[in-house]
Amino acid sequence: MKSVVIHAEGNVCVEDRPEPQLQHEDEVKVRVVSSGLCGSDIPRIFANGAHFYPITLGHEFSGYVEACGPAVTDLHAGDAVACVPLLPCFDCPACSREYYSLCKRYQFIGSRCDGGNAEYIVVKRPNLVRLPADLPIEDGAFIEPITVGLHAFHLAAGCKDKNVVIVGAGTIGLLAMQCARVLGAKSVTAIDINPDKLALASALGATRTFNSREQSAADILAGLEAECFDQLVLETAGTPQTVSLAIEIAGPRAQVALVGTLHDELTLTATVFGLILRKELTLIGSWMNYSGPWPGEEWHTAARLLTEKRLALEPLIAHRGDPESYARAVQALNGKPMQGKILLRLD
């Protein structure tokens, strides 16, 4: 079978690998149709950030069930499914409280083992969710990134009737922004340094946008004065500058959910740190995208919103192609962030 394989130092290759077979009674073999590149994959490709090499990445994928082990009775050949990449131990103190994202004995598809950037993959039954029959199969590859923002909303006790501010208008940010809008937020604001991303945010329903390269934190704060209370700020870019900005532009007693993963050291000035105290901010760390009962309400909500066609996905896609085309698009990043979702198509 064809597989997109990452070798050390950013070498992206399409290789012929043995087709995996069922070995345990609780496993499912999936024929992968669509798989997305995640921002977290870029350090794995270009910064020696993978657990091992060579590795087949891919934790945002959808496809069809090919075969099931004898213990799997609720899925059948031909069922459409999406990947739930985390496999917690289900037994530790964190798992017993349904804090699955905090399990320390977890496995993870496309990181700690080979992932879905191949024609076939074999996974445990808990690593799959069944997709509604009328949901386009490619849309299923977006469920995992959608649930990232939804998990932050879950930890913040929802976004309904709140003024939601998204710092970072990348794929995760724009998906979270759309979810907030359809889940009852009073307003949705997008902040970024890229005018094209801000224009897209406006087209996707943002109440207002701010370019933080051209406007200071004080300017943005003044622009948000009418929505300064009942505020939920999501930091999704994962840079020291945007974390600081999220704190600076937050309103009184705002919730600030930190979603983006930092790859550089963070130092807050005494003034910015003081704002956390003086504005009585609530900081929420949001890690992955799971709750109870497994895999959590986030996954059901994402599938529902997609089935109801409440979210626009096509404007977020920068490239889709077969393994060779996908490998060229990934290689061309050369370590830089994506400017839109890169999708592997295997059909």
Coordinates of C-alpha atoms in Angstrom, one line a residue:
M1 CA 0.0 0.0 0.0
K2 CA 1.0 3.6 -0.5
S3 CA 2.2 5.5 2.5
V4 CA 3.5 9.0 3.0
V5 CA 6.6 8.4 5.2
I6 CA 8.7 11.0 7.1
H7 CA 12.4 10.4 7.4
A8 CA 14.7 12.5 9.6
E9 CA 15.5 16.1 8.6
G10 CA 12.3 16.8 6.8
N11 CA 12.5 14.1 4.1
V12 CA 8.9 13.4 2.9
C13 CA 8.6 10.3 0.7
V14 CA 5.8 8.2 -0.8
E15 CA 6.7 4.5 -0.2
D16 CA 5.1 1.1 -0.6
R17 CA 4.6 -0.4 2.8
P18 CA 3.0 -3.7 3.9
E19 CA -0.7 -3.5 4.3
P20 CA -1.6 -3.9 8.0
Q21 CA -3.7 -6.8 9.2
L22 CA -6.0 -7.4 12.2
Q23 CA -4.0 -9.0 15.0
H24 CA -6.3 -8.5 18.1
E25 CA -10.0 -9.0 18.6
D26 CA -10.7 -5.4 19.4
E27 CA -9.1 -3.9 16.3
V28 CA -10.6 -2.3 13.2
K29 CA -9.0 -2.1 9.8
V30 CA -9.8 1.2 8.0
R31 CA -9.5 2.2 4.3
V32 CA -8.4 5.8 4.6
V33 CA -9.9 8.3 2.3
S34 CA -8.9 11.7 3.6
S35 CA -6.2 12.8 6.0
G36 CA -5.2 16.3 7.1
L37 CA -1.9 17.8 8.0
C38 CA -1.9 19.3 11.5
G39 CA 0.2 22.2 12.7
S40 CA 1.6 19.9 15.4
D41 CA 3.0 17.7 12.6
I42 CA 5.3 20.4 11.2
P43 CA 7.9 20.1 14.1
R44 CA 7.7 16.3 13.7
I45 CA 8.6 16.6 10.1
F46 CA 11.1 19.5 10.1
A47 CA 12.5 19.8 13.7
N48 CA 13.2 16.2 14.6
G49 CA 10.1 16.3 16.8
A50 CA 8.8 12.8 16.1
H51 CA 9.2 9.9 18.6
F52 CA 10.9 7.8 15.9
Y53 CA 11.8 7.8 12.2
P54 CA 10.8 6.8 9.7
I55 CA 7.2 7.5 10.7
T56 CA 3.8 7.7 8.9
L57 CA 2.0 10.7 10.4
G58 CA -1.7 11.4 10.3
H59 CA -4.2 11.8 13.2
E60 CA -6.9 13.8 11.4
F61 CA -8.4 11.2 9.0
S62 CA -11.6 9.6 7.9
G63 CA -12.4 6.5 5.8
Y64 CA -14.4 3.3 5.7
V65 CA -14.3 0.2 7.8
E66 CA -12.6 -2.6 5.9
A67 CA -12.8 -5.4 8.6
C68 CA -13.4 -5.8 12.3
G69 CA -12.0 -8.1 15.0
P70 CA -14.5 -10.5 16.6
A71 CA -14.9 -8.4 19.7
V72 CA -16.1 -5.4 17.6
T73 CA -19.8 -5.7 17.1
D74 CA -21.0 -2.1 16.7
L75 CA -19.1 -1.4 13.5
H76 CA -19.3 -3.2 10.1
A77 CA -17.5 -3.2 6.8
G78 CA -18.5 -0.1 4.8
D79 CA -19.2 2.1 7.8
A80 CA -17.8 5.6 7.6
V81 CA -15.6 6.5 10.5
A82 CA -13.2 9.3 11.7
C83 CA -10.1 8.9 13.8
V84 CA -10.0 9.6 17.5
P85 CA -6.2 9.6 17.8
L86 CA -5.8 9.4 21.6
L87 CA -5.9 6.0 23.3
P88 CA -5.9 6.6 27.1
C89 CA -5.4 3.7 29.5
F90 CA -8.9 4.1 30.8
D91 CA -7.6 2.9 34.2
C92 CA -5.4 5.6 35.9
P93 CA -6.8 8.2 38.4
A94 CA -7.2 10.8 35.6
C95 CA -9.1 8.4 33.3
S96 CA -11.3 7.3 36.3
R97 CA -12.4 10.9 36.5
E98 CA -12.9 11.0 32.7
Y99 CA -9.9 13.4 32.3
Y100 CA -8.8 11.4 29.3
S101 CA -6.6 14.2 27.9
L102 CA -4.6 14.1 31.1
C103 CA -3.8 10.3 31.0
K104 CA -0.1 9.7 31.3
R105 CA -0.1 6.2 29.9
Y106 CA -1.7 7.0 26.6
Q107 CA -1.0 6.0 23.1
F108 CA -1.5 8.4 20.1
I109 CA -2.0 7.6 16.5
G110 CA 0.3 9.4 14.1
S111 CA 2.7 10.3 16.8
R112 CA 3.6 7.4 19.1
C113 CA 2.7 4.9 16.4
D114 CA 2.1 5.1 12.7
G115 CA -0.9 7.1 11.5
G116 CA -3.4 7.5 8.8
N117 CA -1.3 8.9 5.9
A118 CA -1.5 5.5 4.3
E119 CA -4.1 3.6 2.3
Y120 CA -5.0 1.4 5.3
I121 CA -4.5 1.5 9.0
V122 CA -5.5 -0.8 11.9
V123 CA -6.6 0.8 15.2
K124 CA -8.3 -0.1 18.4
R125 CA -12.1 0.3 18.4
P126 CA -12.0 3.3 20.8
N127 CA -10.0 5.2 18.2
L128 CA -12.9 5.5 15.9
V129 CA -16.2 7.4 15.8
R130 CA -18.9 6.4 13.4
L131 CA -19.9 9.2 11.0
P132 CA -23.5 10.0 10.1
A133 CA -24.5 8.4 6.7
D134 CA -25.1 11.8 5.1
L135 CA -21.8 13.4 6.1
P136 CA -19.3 13.7 3.2
I137 CA -16.4 11.5 4.0
E138 CA -13.8 14.2 3.6
D139 CA -15.5 16.3 6.2
G140 CA -14.8 13.6 8.7
A141 CA -11.1 14.5 8.5
F142 CA -12.0 17.9 10.1
I143 CA -13.7 16.5 13.2
E144 CA -10.5 16.2 15.2
P145 CA -9.4 19.8 14.6
I146 CA -12.9 21.1 15.2
T147 CA -13.0 19.4 18.6
V148 CA -9.9 21.3 19.7
G149 CA -11.8 24.5 20.0
L150 CA -14.9 22.7 21.3
H151 CA -12.9 21.3 24.1
A152 CA -11.8 24.8 25.2
F153 CA -15.5 25.8 25.2
H154 CA -16.3 22.7 27.2
L155 CA -13.7 23.6 29.9
A156 CA -15.0 27.2 29.9
A157 CA -18.6 25.9 30.6
G158 CA -19.7 26.9 27.0
C159 CA -19.6 29.9 24.8
K160 CA -23.3 30.7 24.6
D161 CA -24.1 34.4 25.4
K162 CA -20.4 35.2 25.6
N163 CA -18.2 37.6 23.6
V164 CA -15.7 35.2 22.1
V165 CA -12.4 36.5 20.9
I166 CA -10.1 34.3 18.8
V167 CA -6.4 35.2 18.8
G168 CA -4.9 33.5 15.8
A169 CA -7.0 33.0 12.6
G170 CA -5.5 29.7 11.5
T171 CA -7.5 26.6 10.8
I172 CA -8.1 25.8 14.5
G173 CA -9.0 29.5 15.2
L174 CA -11.4 29.8 12.3
L175 CA -13.1 26.5 13.1
A176 CA -13.5 27.6 16.7
M177 CA -14.8 31.0 15.6
Q178 CA -17.4 29.4 13.4
C179 CA -18.4 27.0 16.2
A180 CA -18.8 29.9 18.6
R181 CA -21.0 31.7 16.2
V182 CA -23.4 28.8 15.7
L183 CA -23.4 27.8 19.3
G184 CA -24.9 31.1 20.5
A185 CA -22.0 33.5 21.2
K186 CA -23.0 37.1 21.5
S187 CA -20.2 38.2 19.3
V188 CA -17.1 36.6 17.7
T189 CA -13.9 38.6 17.1
A190 CA -10.8 37.4 15.2
I191 CA -7.3 38.7 15.7
D192 CA -4.3 37.9 13.4
I193 CA -1.4 39.6 11.6
N194 CA -2.4 38.2 8.1
P195 CA -5.0 40.4 6.3
D196 CA -6.0 37.5 4.1
K197 CA -6.9 35.4 7.1
L198 CA -8.8 38.3 8.6
A199 CA -10.7 38.8 5.4
L200 CA -11.6 35.1 5.5
A201 CA -12.7 35.4 9.1
S202 CA -15.1 38.3 8.1
A203 CA -16.5 36.2 5.3
L204 CA -17.0 33.3 7.8
G205 CA -19.1 35.5 10.1
A206 CA -16.7 37.4 12.4
T207 CA -18.4 40.3 14.1
R208 CA -15.2 42.3 13.9
T209 CA -11.5 41.7 13.1
F210 CA -8.2 43.3 14.2
N211 CA -4.8 43.2 12.7
S212 CA -2.4 43.0 15.6
R213 CA 0.6 43.9 13.5
E214 CA -1.0 47.3 12.6
Q215 CA -3.0 47.9 15.8
S216 CA -1.6 47.9 19.3
A217 CA -3.1 46.0 22.2
A218 CA -4.5 49.3 23.5
D219 CA -6.2 50.0 20.2
I220 CA -7.8 46.5 20.2
L221 CA -8.8 46.8 23.8
A222 CA -10.6 50.1 23.0
G223 CA -12.3 48.5 20.0
L224 CA -13.6 45.7 22.2
E225 CA -14.9 48.0 24.8
A226 CA -18.6 47.3 23.9
E227 CA -17.9 43.6 24.4
C228 CA -15.5 43.7 27.3
F229 CA -17.7 41.8 29.8
D230 CA -18.8 38.1 29.6
Q231 CA -15.7 37.5 27.5
L232 CA -14.0 34.3 26.5
V233 CA -10.6 34.7 24.8
L234 CA -9.1 31.7 22.9
E235 CA -5.4 31.9 22.2
T236 CA -4.8 29.5 19.3
A237 CA -1.6 30.7 17.6
G238 CA 0.8 29.3 20.2
T239 CA 3.4 32.1 20.2
P240 CA 4.7 34.1 23.2
Q241 CA 3.5 37.3 21.6
T242 CA -0.1 36.0 21.2
V243 CA -0.3 34.7 24.7
S244 CA 0.7 38.1 26.0
L245 CA -1.7 39.8 23.6
A246 CA -4.6 37.5 24.8
I247 CA -4.0 38.7 28.4
E248 CA -3.6 42.4 27.4
I249 CA -6.9 42.6 25.3
A250 CA -9.0 40.5 27.7
G251 CA -11.8 42.4 29.5
P252 CA -12.6 42.4 33.3
R253 CA -13.1 38.9 34.7
A254 CA -12.7 37.4 31.2
Q255 CA -11.9 33.7 30.7
V256 CA -8.6 33.2 28.7
A257 CA -8.3 29.7 27.2
L258 CA -4.7 28.8 26.2
V259 CA -5.1 26.4 23.3
G260 CA -2.0 26.9 21.1
T261 CA 1.2 24.9 21.8
L262 CA 4.3 27.0 22.4
H263 CA 7.6 26.1 20.8
D264 CA 9.5 29.1 22.2
E265 CA 10.1 30.2 25.8
L266 CA 7.4 32.5 27.3
T267 CA 8.3 35.5 29.4
L268 CA 5.6 37.8 30.6
T269 CA 6.5 41.3 31.7
A270 CA 5.5 42.4 35.2
T271 CA 2.9 44.7 33.7
V272 CA 1.2 41.9 31.6
F273 CA 1.3 39.5 34.5
G274 CA -0.2 42.2 36.7
L275 CA -3.2 42.4 34.3
I276 CA -4.1 38.8 35.2
L277 CA -4.5 39.9 38.8
R278 CA -5.9 43.4 38.3
K279 CA -8.6 42.2 35.8
E280 CA -9.2 39.0 37.8
L281 CA -8.8 36.9 34.8
T282 CA -9.5 33.1 34.7
L283 CA -6.8 31.2 32.8
I284 CA -7.8 27.9 31.3
G285 CA -5.3 25.5 30.0
S286 CA -6.9 23.4 27.2
W287 CA -5.0 20.2 26.2
M288 CA -6.2 18.0 23.4
N289 CA -10.0 17.4 23.0
Y290 CA -11.6 14.7 25.1
S291 CA -14.1 14.4 27.9
G292 CA -16.6 11.9 29.2
P293 CA -18.3 9.7 28.3
W294 CA -15.5 8.7 25.8
P295 CA -14.6 10.4 23.6
G296 CA -16.7 13.3 24.8
E297 CA -19.5 15.8 23.8
E298 CA -17.0 17.6 21.6
W299 CA -16.9 14.8 19.1
H300 CA -20.7 14.5 18.9
T301 CA -21.1 18.3 18.6
A302 CA -18.5 18.4 15.8
A303 CA -20.3 15.7 13.8
R304 CA -23.7 17.3 14.3
L305 CA -22.5 20.8 13.1
L306 CA -20.9 19.3 10.0
T307 CA -24.0 17.2 9.3
E308 CA -26.2 20.2 9.6
K309 CA -23.8 22.1 7.3
R310 CA -23.2 24.8 9.9
L311 CA -19.5 25.1 9.3
A312 CA -17.7 26.2 6.1
L313 CA -14.7 23.9 5.4
E314 CA -13.8 24.5 1.7
P315 CA -12.4 28.0 2.3
L316 CA -9.9 26.5 4.9
I317 CA -8.4 24.1 2.4
A318 CA -5.1 25.2 0.7
H319 CA -4.3 21.9 -1.0
R320 CA -5.8 18.5 -1.6
G321 CA -4.1 15.8 -3.6
D322 CA -2.9 12.2 -4.0
P323 CA 0.1 10.9 -2.0
E324 CA 2.7 12.4 -4.4
S325 CA 1.0 15.8 -4.6
Y326 CA 0.5 15.8 -0.9
A327 CA 4.2 15.0 -0.2
R328 CA 5.3 17.8 -2.5
A329 CA 3.0 20.3 -0.7
V330 CA 4.3 19.3 2.7
Q331 CA 7.9 19.3 1.6
A332 CA 7.4 22.8 0.2
L333 CA 6.5 24.1 3.7
N334 CA 10.1 23.7 4.7
G335 CA 9.1 24.1 8.4
K336 CA 6.9 27.2 7.9
P337 CA 3.3 27.3 9.1
M338 CA 0.5 26.2 6.8
Q339 CA -1.6 28.9 5.2
G340 CA -4.6 26.6 5.0
K341 CA -5.3 22.9 5.5
I342 CA -3.3 20.4 3.4
L343 CA -5.3 17.3 2.7
L344 CA -4.2 13.9 1.5
R345 CA -6.8 12.1 -0.6
L346 CA -6.4 8.3 -1.0
D347 CA -9.5 7.6 -3.1

